mmCIF file of C-alpha atoms and ligand atoms in Angstrom:
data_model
loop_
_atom_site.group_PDB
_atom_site.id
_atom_site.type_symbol
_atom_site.label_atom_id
_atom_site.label_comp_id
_atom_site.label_asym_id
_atom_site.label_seq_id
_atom_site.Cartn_x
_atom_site.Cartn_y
_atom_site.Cartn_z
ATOM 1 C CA UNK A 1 -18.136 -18.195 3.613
ATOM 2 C CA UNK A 2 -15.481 -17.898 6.212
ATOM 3 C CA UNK A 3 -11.976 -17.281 5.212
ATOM 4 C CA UNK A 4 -8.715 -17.292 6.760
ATOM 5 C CA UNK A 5 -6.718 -14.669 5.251
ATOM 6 C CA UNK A 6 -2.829 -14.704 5.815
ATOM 7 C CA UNK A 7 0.033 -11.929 4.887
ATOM 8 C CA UNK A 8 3.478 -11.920 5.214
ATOM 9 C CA UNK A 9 4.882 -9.699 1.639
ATOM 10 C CA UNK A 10 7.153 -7.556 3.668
ATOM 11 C CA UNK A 11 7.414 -6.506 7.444
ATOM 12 C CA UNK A 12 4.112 -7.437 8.810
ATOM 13 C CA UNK A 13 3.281 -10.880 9.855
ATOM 14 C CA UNK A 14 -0.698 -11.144 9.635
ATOM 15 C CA UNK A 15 -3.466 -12.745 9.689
ATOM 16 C CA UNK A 16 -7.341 -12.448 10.332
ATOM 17 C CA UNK A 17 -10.535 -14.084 9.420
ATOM 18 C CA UNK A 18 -13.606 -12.277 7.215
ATOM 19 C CA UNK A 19 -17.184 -13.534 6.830
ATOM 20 C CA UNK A 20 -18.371 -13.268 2.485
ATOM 21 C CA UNK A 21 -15.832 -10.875 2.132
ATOM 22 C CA UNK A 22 -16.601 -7.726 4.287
ATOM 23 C CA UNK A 23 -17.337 -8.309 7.970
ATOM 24 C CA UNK A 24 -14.085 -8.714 10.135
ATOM 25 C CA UNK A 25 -14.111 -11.334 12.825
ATOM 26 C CA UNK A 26 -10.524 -10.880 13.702
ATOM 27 C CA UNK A 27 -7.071 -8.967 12.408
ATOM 28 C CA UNK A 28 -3.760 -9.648 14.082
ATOM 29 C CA UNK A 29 -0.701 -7.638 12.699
ATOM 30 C CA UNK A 30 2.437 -8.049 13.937
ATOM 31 C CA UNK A 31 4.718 -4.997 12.773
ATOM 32 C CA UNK A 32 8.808 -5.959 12.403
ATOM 33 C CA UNK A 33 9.316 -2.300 12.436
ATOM 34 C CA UNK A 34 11.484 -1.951 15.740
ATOM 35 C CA UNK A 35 13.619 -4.819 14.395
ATOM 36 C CA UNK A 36 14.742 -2.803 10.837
ATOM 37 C CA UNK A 37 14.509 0.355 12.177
ATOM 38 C CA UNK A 38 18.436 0.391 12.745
ATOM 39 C CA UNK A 39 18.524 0.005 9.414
ATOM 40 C CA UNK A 40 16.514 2.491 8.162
ATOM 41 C CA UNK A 41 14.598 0.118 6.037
ATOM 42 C CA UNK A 42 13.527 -3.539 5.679
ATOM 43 C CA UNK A 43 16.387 -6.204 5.617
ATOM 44 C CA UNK A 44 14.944 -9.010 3.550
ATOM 45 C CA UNK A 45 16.782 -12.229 5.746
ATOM 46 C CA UNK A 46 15.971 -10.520 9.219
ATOM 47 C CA UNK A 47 12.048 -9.895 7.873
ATOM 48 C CA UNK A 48 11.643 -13.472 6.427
ATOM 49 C CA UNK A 49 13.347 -15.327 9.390
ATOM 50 C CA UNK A 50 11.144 -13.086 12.006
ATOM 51 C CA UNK A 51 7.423 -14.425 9.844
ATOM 52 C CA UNK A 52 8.775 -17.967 10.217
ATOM 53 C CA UNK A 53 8.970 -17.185 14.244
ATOM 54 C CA UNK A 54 5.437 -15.239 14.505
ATOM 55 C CA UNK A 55 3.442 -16.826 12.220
ATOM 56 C CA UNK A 56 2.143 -19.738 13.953
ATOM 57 C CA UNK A 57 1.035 -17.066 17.245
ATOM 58 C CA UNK A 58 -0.102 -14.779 15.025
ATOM 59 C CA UNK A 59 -2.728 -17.188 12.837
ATOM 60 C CA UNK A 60 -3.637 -18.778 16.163
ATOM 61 C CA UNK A 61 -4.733 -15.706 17.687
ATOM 62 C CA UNK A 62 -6.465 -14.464 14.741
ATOM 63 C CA UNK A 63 -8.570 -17.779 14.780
ATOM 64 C CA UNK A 64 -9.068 -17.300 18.813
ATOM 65 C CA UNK A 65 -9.919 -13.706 18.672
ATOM 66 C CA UNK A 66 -12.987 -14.852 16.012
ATOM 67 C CA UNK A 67 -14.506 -16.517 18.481
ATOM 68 C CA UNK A 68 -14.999 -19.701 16.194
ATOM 69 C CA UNK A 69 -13.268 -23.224 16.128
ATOM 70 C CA UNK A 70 -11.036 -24.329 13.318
ATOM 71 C CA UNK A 71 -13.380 -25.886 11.726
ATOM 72 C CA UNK A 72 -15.295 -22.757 10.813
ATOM 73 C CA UNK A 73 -13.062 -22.159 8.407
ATOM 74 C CA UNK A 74 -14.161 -22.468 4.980
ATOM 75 C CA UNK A 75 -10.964 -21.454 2.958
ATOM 76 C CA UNK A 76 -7.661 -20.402 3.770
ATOM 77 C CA UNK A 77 -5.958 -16.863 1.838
ATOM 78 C CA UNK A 78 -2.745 -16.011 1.567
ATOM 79 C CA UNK A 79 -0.670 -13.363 -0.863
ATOM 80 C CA UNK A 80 1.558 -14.738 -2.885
ATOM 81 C CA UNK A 81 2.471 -11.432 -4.670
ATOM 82 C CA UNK A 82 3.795 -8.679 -5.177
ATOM 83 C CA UNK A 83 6.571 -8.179 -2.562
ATOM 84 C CA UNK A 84 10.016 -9.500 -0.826
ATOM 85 C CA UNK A 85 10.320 -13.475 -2.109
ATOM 86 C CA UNK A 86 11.540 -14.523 0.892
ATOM 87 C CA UNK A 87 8.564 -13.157 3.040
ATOM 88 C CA UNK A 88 6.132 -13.641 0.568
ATOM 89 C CA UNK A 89 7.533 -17.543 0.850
ATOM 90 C CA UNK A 90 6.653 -17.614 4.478
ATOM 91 C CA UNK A 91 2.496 -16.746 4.480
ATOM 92 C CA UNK A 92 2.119 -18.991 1.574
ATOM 93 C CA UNK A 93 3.125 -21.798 2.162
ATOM 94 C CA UNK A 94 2.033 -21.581 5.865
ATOM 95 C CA UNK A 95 -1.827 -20.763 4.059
ATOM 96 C CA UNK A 96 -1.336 -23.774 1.710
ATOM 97 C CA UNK A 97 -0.437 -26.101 4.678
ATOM 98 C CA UNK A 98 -2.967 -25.235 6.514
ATOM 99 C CA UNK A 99 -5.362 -25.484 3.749
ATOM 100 C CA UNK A 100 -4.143 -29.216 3.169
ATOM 101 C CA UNK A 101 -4.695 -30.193 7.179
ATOM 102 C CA UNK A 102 -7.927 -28.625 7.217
ATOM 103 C CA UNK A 103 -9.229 -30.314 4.073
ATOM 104 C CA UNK A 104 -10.151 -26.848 2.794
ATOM 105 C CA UNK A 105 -9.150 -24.830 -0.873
ATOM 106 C CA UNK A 106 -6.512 -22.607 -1.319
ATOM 107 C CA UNK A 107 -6.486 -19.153 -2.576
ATOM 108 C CA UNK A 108 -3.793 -16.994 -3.513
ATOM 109 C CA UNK A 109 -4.084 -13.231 -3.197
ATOM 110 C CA UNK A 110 -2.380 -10.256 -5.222
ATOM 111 C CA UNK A 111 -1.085 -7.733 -2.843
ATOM 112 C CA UNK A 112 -1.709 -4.716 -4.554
ATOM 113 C CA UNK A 113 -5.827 -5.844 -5.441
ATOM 114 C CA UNK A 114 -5.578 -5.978 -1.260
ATOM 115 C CA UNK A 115 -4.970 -2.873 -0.540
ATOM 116 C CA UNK A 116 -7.876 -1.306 -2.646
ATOM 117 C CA UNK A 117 -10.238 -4.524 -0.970
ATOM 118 C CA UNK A 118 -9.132 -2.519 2.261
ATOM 119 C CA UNK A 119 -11.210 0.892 1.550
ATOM 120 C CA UNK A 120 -14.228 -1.181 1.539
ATOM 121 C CA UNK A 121 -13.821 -2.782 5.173
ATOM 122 C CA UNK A 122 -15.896 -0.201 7.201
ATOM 123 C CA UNK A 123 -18.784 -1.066 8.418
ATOM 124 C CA UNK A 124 -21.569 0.506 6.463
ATOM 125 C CA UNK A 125 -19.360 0.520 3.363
ATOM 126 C CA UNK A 126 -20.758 -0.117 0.057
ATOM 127 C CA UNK A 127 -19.461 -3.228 -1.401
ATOM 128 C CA UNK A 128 -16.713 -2.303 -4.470
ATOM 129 C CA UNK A 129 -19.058 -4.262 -6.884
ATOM 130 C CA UNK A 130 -21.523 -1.275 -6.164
ATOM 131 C CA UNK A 131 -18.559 1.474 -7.462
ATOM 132 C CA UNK A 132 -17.930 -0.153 -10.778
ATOM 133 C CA UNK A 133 -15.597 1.181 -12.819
ATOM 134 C CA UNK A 134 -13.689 2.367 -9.808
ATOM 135 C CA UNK A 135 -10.540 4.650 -9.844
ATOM 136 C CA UNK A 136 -7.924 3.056 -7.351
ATOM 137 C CA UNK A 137 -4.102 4.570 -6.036
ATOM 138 C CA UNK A 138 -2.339 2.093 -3.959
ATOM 139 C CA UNK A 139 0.449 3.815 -2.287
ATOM 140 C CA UNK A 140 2.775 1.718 0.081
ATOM 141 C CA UNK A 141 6.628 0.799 0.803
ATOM 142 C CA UNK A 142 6.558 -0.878 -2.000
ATOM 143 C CA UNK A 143 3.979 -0.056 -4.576
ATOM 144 C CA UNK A 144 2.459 3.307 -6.659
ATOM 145 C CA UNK A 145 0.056 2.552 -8.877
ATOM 146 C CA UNK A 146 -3.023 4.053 -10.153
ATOM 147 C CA UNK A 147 -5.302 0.933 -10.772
ATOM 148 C CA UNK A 148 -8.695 1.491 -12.941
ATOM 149 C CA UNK A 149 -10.977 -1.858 -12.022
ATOM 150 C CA UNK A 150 -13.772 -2.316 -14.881
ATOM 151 C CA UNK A 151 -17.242 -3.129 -14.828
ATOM 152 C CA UNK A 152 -16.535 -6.998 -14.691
ATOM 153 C CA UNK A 153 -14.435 -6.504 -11.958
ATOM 154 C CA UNK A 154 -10.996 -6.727 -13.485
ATOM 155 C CA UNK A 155 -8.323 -4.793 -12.613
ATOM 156 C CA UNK A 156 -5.845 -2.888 -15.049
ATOM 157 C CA UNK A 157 -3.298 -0.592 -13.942
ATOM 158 C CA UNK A 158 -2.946 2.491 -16.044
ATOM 159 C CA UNK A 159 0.226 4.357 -14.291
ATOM 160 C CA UNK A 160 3.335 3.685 -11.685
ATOM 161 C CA UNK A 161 6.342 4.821 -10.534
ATOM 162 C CA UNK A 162 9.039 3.880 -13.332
ATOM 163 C CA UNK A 163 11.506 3.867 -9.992
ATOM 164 C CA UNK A 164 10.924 4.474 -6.437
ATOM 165 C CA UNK A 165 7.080 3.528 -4.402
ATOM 166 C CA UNK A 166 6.000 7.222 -2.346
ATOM 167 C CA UNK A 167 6.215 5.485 0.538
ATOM 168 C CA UNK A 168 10.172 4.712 -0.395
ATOM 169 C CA UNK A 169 10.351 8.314 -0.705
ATOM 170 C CA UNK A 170 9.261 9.545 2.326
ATOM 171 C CA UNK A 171 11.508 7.024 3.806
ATOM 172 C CA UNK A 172 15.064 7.999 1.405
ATOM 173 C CA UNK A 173 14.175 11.643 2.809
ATOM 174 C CA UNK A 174 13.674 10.823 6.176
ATOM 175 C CA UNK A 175 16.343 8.843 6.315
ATOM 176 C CA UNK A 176 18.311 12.580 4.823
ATOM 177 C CA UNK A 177 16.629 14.508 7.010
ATOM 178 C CA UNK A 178 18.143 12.635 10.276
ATOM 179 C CA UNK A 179 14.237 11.824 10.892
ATOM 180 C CA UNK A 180 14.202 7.825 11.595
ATOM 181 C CA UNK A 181 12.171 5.430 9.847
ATOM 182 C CA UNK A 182 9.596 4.121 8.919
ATOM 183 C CA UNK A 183 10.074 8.168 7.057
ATOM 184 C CA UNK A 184 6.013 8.588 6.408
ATOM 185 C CA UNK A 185 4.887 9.113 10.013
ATOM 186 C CA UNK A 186 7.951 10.897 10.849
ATOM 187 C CA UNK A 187 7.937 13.487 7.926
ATOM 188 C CA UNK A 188 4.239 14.138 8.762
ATOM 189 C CA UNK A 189 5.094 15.212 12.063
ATOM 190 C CA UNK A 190 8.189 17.815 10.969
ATOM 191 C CA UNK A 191 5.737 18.999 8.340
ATOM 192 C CA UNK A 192 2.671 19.597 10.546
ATOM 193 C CA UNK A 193 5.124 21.939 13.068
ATOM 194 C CA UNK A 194 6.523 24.051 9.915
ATOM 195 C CA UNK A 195 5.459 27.775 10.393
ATOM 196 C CA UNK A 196 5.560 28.323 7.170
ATOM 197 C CA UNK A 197 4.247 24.620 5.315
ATOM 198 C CA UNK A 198 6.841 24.696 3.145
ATOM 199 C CA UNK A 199 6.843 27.761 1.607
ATOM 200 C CA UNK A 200 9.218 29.259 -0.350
ATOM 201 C CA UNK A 201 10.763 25.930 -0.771
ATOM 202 C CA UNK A 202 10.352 24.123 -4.187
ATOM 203 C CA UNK A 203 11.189 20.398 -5.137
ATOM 204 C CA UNK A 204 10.173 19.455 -9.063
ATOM 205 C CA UNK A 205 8.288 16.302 -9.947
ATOM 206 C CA UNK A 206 10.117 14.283 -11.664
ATOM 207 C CA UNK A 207 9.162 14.520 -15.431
ATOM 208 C CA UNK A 208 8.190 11.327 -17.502
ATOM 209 C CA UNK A 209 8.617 11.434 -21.539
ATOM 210 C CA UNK A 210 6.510 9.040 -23.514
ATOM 211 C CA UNK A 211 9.494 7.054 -24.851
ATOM 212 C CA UNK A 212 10.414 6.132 -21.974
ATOM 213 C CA UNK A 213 10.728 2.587 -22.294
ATOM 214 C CA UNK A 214 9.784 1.562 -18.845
ATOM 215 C CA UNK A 215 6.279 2.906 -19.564
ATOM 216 C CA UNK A 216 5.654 -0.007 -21.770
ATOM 217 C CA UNK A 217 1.305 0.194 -22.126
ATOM 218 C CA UNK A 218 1.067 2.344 -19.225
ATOM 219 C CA UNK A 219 -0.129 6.252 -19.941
ATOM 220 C CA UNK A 220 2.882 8.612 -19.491
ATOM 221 C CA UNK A 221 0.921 11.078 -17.710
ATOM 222 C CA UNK A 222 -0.371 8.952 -15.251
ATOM 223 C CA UNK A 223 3.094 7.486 -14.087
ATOM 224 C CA UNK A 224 5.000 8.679 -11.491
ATOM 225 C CA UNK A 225 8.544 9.190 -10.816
ATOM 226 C CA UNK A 226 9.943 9.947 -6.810
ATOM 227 C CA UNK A 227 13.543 9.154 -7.445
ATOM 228 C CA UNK A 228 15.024 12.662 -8.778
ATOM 229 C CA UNK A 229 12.673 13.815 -5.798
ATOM 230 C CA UNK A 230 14.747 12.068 -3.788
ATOM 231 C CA UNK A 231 18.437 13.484 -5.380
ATOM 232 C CA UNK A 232 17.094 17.287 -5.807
ATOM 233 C CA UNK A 233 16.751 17.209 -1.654
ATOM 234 C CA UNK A 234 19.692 15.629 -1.514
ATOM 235 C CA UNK A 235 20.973 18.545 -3.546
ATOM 236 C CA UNK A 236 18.909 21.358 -1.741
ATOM 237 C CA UNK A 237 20.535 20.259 1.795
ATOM 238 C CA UNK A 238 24.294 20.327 0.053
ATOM 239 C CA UNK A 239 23.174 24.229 -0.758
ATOM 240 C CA UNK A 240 21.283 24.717 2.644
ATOM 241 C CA UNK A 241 22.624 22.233 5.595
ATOM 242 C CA UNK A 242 19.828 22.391 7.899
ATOM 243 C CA UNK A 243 20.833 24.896 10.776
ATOM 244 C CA UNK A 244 17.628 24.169 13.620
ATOM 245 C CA UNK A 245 14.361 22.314 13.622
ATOM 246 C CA UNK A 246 12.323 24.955 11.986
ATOM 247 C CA UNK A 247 14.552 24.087 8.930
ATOM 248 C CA UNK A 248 13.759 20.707 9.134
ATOM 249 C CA UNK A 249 10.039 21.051 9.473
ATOM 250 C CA UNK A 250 9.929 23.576 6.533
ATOM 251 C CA UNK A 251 12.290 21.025 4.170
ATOM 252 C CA UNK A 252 10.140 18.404 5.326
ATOM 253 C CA UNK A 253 6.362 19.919 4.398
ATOM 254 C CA UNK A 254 8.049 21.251 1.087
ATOM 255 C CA UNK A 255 8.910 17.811 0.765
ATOM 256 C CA UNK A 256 5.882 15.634 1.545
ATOM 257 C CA UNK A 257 3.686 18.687 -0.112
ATOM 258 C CA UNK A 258 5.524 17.384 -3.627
ATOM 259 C CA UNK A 259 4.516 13.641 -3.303
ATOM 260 C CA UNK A 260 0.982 14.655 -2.200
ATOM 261 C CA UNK A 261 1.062 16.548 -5.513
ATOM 262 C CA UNK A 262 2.176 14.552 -7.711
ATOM 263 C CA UNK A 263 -0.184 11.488 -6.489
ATOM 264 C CA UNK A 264 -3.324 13.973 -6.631
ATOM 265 C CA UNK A 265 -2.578 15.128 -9.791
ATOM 266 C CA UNK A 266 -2.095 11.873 -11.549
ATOM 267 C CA UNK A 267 -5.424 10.777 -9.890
ATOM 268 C CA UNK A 268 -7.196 14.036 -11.044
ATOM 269 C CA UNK A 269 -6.063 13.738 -14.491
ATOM 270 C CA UNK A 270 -7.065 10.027 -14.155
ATOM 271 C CA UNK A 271 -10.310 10.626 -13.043
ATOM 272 C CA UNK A 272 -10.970 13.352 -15.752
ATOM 273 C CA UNK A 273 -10.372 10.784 -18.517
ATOM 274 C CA UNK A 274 -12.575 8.100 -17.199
ATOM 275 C CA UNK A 275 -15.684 7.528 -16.020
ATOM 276 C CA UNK A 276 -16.062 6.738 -12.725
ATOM 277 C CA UNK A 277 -18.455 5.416 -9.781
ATOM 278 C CA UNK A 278 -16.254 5.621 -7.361
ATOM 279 C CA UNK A 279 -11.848 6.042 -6.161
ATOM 280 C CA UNK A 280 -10.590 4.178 -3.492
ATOM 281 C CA UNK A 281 -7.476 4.907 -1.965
ATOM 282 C CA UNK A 282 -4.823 2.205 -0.148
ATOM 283 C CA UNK A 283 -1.589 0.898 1.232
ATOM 284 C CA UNK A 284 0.521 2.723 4.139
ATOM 285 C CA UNK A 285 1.330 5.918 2.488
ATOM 286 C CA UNK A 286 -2.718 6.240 2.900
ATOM 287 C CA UNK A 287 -2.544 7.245 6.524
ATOM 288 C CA UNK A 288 -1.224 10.401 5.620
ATOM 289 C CA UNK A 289 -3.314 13.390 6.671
ATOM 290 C CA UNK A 290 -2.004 15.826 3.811
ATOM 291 C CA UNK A 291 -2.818 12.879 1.030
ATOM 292 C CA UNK A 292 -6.041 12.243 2.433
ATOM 293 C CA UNK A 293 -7.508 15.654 2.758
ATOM 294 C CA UNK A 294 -6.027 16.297 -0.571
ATOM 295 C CA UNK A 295 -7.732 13.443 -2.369
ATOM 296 C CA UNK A 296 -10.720 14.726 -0.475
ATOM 297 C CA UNK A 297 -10.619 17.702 -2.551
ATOM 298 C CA UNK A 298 -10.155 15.950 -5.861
ATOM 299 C CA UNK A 299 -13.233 13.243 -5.176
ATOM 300 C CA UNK A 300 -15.112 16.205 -4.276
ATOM 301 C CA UNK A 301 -14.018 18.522 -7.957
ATOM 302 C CA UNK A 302 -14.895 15.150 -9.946
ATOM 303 C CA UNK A 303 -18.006 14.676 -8.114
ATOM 304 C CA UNK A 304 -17.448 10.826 -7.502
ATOM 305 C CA UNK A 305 -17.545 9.110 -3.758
ATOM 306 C CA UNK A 306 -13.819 8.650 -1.977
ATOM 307 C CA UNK A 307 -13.354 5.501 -0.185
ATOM 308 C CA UNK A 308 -10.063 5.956 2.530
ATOM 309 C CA UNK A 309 -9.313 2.389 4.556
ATOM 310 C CA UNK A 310 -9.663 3.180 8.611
ATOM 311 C CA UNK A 311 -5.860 3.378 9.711
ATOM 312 C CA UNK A 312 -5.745 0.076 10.882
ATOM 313 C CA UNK A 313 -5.891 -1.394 6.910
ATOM 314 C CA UNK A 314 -4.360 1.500 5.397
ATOM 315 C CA UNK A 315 -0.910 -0.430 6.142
ATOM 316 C CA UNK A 316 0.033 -4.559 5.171
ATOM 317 C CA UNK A 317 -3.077 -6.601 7.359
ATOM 318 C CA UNK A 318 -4.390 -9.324 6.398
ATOM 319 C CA UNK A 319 -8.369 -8.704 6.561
ATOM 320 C CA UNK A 320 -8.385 -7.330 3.076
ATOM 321 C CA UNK A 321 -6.585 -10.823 1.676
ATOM 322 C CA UNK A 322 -9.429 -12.613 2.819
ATOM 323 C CA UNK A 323 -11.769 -9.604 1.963
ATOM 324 C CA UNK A 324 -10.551 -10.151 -1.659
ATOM 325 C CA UNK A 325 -10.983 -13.723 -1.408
ATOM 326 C CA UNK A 326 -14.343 -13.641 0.153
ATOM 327 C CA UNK A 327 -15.664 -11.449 -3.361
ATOM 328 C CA UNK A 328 -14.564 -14.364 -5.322
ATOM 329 C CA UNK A 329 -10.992 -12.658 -5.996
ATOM 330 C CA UNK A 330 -7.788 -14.907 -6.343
ATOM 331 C CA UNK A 331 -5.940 -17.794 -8.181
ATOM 332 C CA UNK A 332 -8.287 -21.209 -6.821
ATOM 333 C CA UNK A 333 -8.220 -24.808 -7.001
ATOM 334 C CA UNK A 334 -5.375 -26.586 -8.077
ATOM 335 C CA UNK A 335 -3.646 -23.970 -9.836
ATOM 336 C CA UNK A 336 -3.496 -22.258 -6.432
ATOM 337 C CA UNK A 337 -1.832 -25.209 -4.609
ATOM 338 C CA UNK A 338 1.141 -24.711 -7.229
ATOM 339 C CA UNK A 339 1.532 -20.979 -6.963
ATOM 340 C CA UNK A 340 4.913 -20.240 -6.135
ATOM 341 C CA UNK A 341 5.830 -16.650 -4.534
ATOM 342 C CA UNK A 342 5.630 -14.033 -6.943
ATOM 343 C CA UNK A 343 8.034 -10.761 -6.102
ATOM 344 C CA UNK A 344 7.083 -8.968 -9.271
ATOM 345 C CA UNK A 345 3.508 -9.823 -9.521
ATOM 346 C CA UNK A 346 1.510 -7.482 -11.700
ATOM 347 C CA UNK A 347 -2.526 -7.692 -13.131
ATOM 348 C CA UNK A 348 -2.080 -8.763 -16.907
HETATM 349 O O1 KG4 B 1 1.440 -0.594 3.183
HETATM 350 P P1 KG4 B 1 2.647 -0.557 4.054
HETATM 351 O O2 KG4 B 1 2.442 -0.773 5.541
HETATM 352 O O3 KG4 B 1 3.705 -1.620 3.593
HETATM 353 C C1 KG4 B 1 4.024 -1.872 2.262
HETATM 354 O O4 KG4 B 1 3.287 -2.648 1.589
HETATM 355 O O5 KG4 B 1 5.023 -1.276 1.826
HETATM 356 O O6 KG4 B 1 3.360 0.856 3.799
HETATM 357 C C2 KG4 B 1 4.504 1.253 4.482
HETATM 358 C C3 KG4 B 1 4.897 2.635 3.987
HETATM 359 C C4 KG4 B 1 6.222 3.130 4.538
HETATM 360 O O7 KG4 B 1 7.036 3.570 3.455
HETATM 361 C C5 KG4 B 1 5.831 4.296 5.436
HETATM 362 O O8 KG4 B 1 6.804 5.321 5.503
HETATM 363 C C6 KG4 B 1 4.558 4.784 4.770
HETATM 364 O O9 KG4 B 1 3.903 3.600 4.352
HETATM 365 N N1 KG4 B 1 3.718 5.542 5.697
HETATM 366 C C7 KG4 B 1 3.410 6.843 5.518
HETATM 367 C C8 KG4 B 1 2.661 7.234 6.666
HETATM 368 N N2 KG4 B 1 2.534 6.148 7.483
HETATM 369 C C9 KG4 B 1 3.187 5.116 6.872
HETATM 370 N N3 KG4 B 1 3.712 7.701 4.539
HETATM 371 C C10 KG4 B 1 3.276 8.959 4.650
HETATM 372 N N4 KG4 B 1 2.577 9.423 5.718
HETATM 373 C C11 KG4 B 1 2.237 8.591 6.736
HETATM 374 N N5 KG4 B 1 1.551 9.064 7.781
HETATM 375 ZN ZN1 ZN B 2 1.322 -3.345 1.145
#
């Protein structure tokens, strides 16, 4: 089964093409970054009208970089949720098109269920069938979520952020730090030159109370919550402007060290309630060295295998749509010809 995957939720146009759901033929990403950059985040009309532009390059190449002819194809992929309407608009109905000239089914792809599908693209990976019940956290731009996916398969997020995605608060900070965007990579860099990691500087995690009504059937102390993160170093550099770089760098590992603690403990917890056969881990935020030899630690303490995506799937690609869709994943048939985007797509 050969599928065309396609992706286009936020800033990355994408696509690539995935034998039975694991081995990658081809994955072409084309990053937007350089055109929000000025700015400092993604500008939903300039992201939407720059997919419409690549995507036709970018799905050809992906198809000539397989090394197979069109009609190899056996399905055609594309996300139609969650993420920015307008882009999300773009990949799917360019998948369901092509679908229709090809004479092949359509299937549309959740987003978030991606990026876990991504931490089982190595080769010499287990397939995620094998890890059942898995432990997942999908951290991105856009998305914080800690997903559990049962025996049959079926995935059921137990806790998010009730405001602001990690990867939205590295880039807020960055952004306050005069660092650039996208803020991840760049507050990794000030944090891995601080003498001192950090120390001696102390931002709270934002507390959750169980009536908080945007928990809804989520568990309280498996949500997150980055947004007062966000206003108390705001606050901090009110009380201390930053005065050189070694400021910066020490702000900037005290900063990134709370996120990376308050995803690892939510996953601890999570995988102390549970039982588990594996925890995969997802979505740009992913690439970051202090989260990943963190979670390290924690897989290791609960004594259950860690799955990290190579850096090139951490971020938005489109090999893990048509991963997902090649393990039977997805909304198919006719149902899947009517999807319409879906910005606020969720699992139940
Ligand atoms: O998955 P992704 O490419 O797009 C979304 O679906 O949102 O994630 C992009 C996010 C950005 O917020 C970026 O700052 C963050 O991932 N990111 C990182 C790192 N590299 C990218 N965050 C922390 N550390 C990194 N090294
Ligand atoms: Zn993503």
């Amino acid at each position: 089964m050969l599928i065309l995957g396609i992706e286009s939720s936020c800033d990355e146009t994408a696509a690539a093409l995935v034998r039975d759901g694991a081995e990658v033929l081809s994955s072409v990403v084309h990053t937007q970054i350089a055109l929000h950059a000025p700015h400092g985040g993604v500008v939903p009309e300039i992201a939407s009208r720059s997919h419409i532009e690549k995507i036709p390059a970018v799905v050809r190449k992906a198809v000539e970089d397989a090394g197979v002819g069109w009609d190899a194809i056996d399905a055609v992929a594309a996300t139609y949720g969650p993420g920015l309407a307008s882009s999300l608009l773009v990949g799917l109905h360019a998948g369901k098109g092509l679908a229709v000239a090809l004479g092949k089914p359509f299937i549309g792809i959740n987003h978030v269920e991606a990026h876990i599908q991504s931490a089982f693209l190595s080769p010499g990976s287990p397939a995620k069938e094998d890890c059942l019940p898995l432990l997942a956290l999908v951290v991105s731009g856009g998305h914080s979520a800690i997903v559990r996916i049962g025996a049959d398969g079926h995935p059921h997020i137990l806790g998010q952020t009730l405001d602001d995605a990690a990867g939205e608060a590295f880039d807020k900070a960055s952004k306050l730090l005069g660092l650039g965007y996208p803020g991840g990579p760049a507050i990794q860099k000030a944090a891995s030159q601080a003498k001192n990691g950090g120390a001696g500087i102390r931002f709270p995690q934002g507390r959750i109370s169980d009536d908080n009504p945007a928990i809804g059937n989520l568990r309280a102390d498996l949500c997150f919550s980055f947004s007062g993160l966000k206003t108390s170093l705001r606050n901090y550099l009110q009380k201390h402007p930053v005065q050189n770089e070694d400021d910066r760098c020490e702000i900037a590992a005290a900063y990134q060290d709370a996120i990376v603690d308050a995803l690892a403990s939510r996953c601890e917890r999570a995988l102390r309630q549970g039982r588990y056969k594996g925890f995969a881990v997802g979505g740009g935020v992913s690439l970051n060295a202090a989260l990943r030899a963190r979670l390290k630690e924690v897989a290791v303490r609960a004594g259950v295998p860690l799955f990290l995506p190579e850096p090139k799937y951490c971020g938005d690609n489109a090999a893990m749509i048509a991963a997902l869709a090649g393990r039977g994943a997805g909304v198919r048939g006719d149902a899947a010809f009517a999807l319409d985007a879906s910005p606020s797509l969720t699992f139940e």
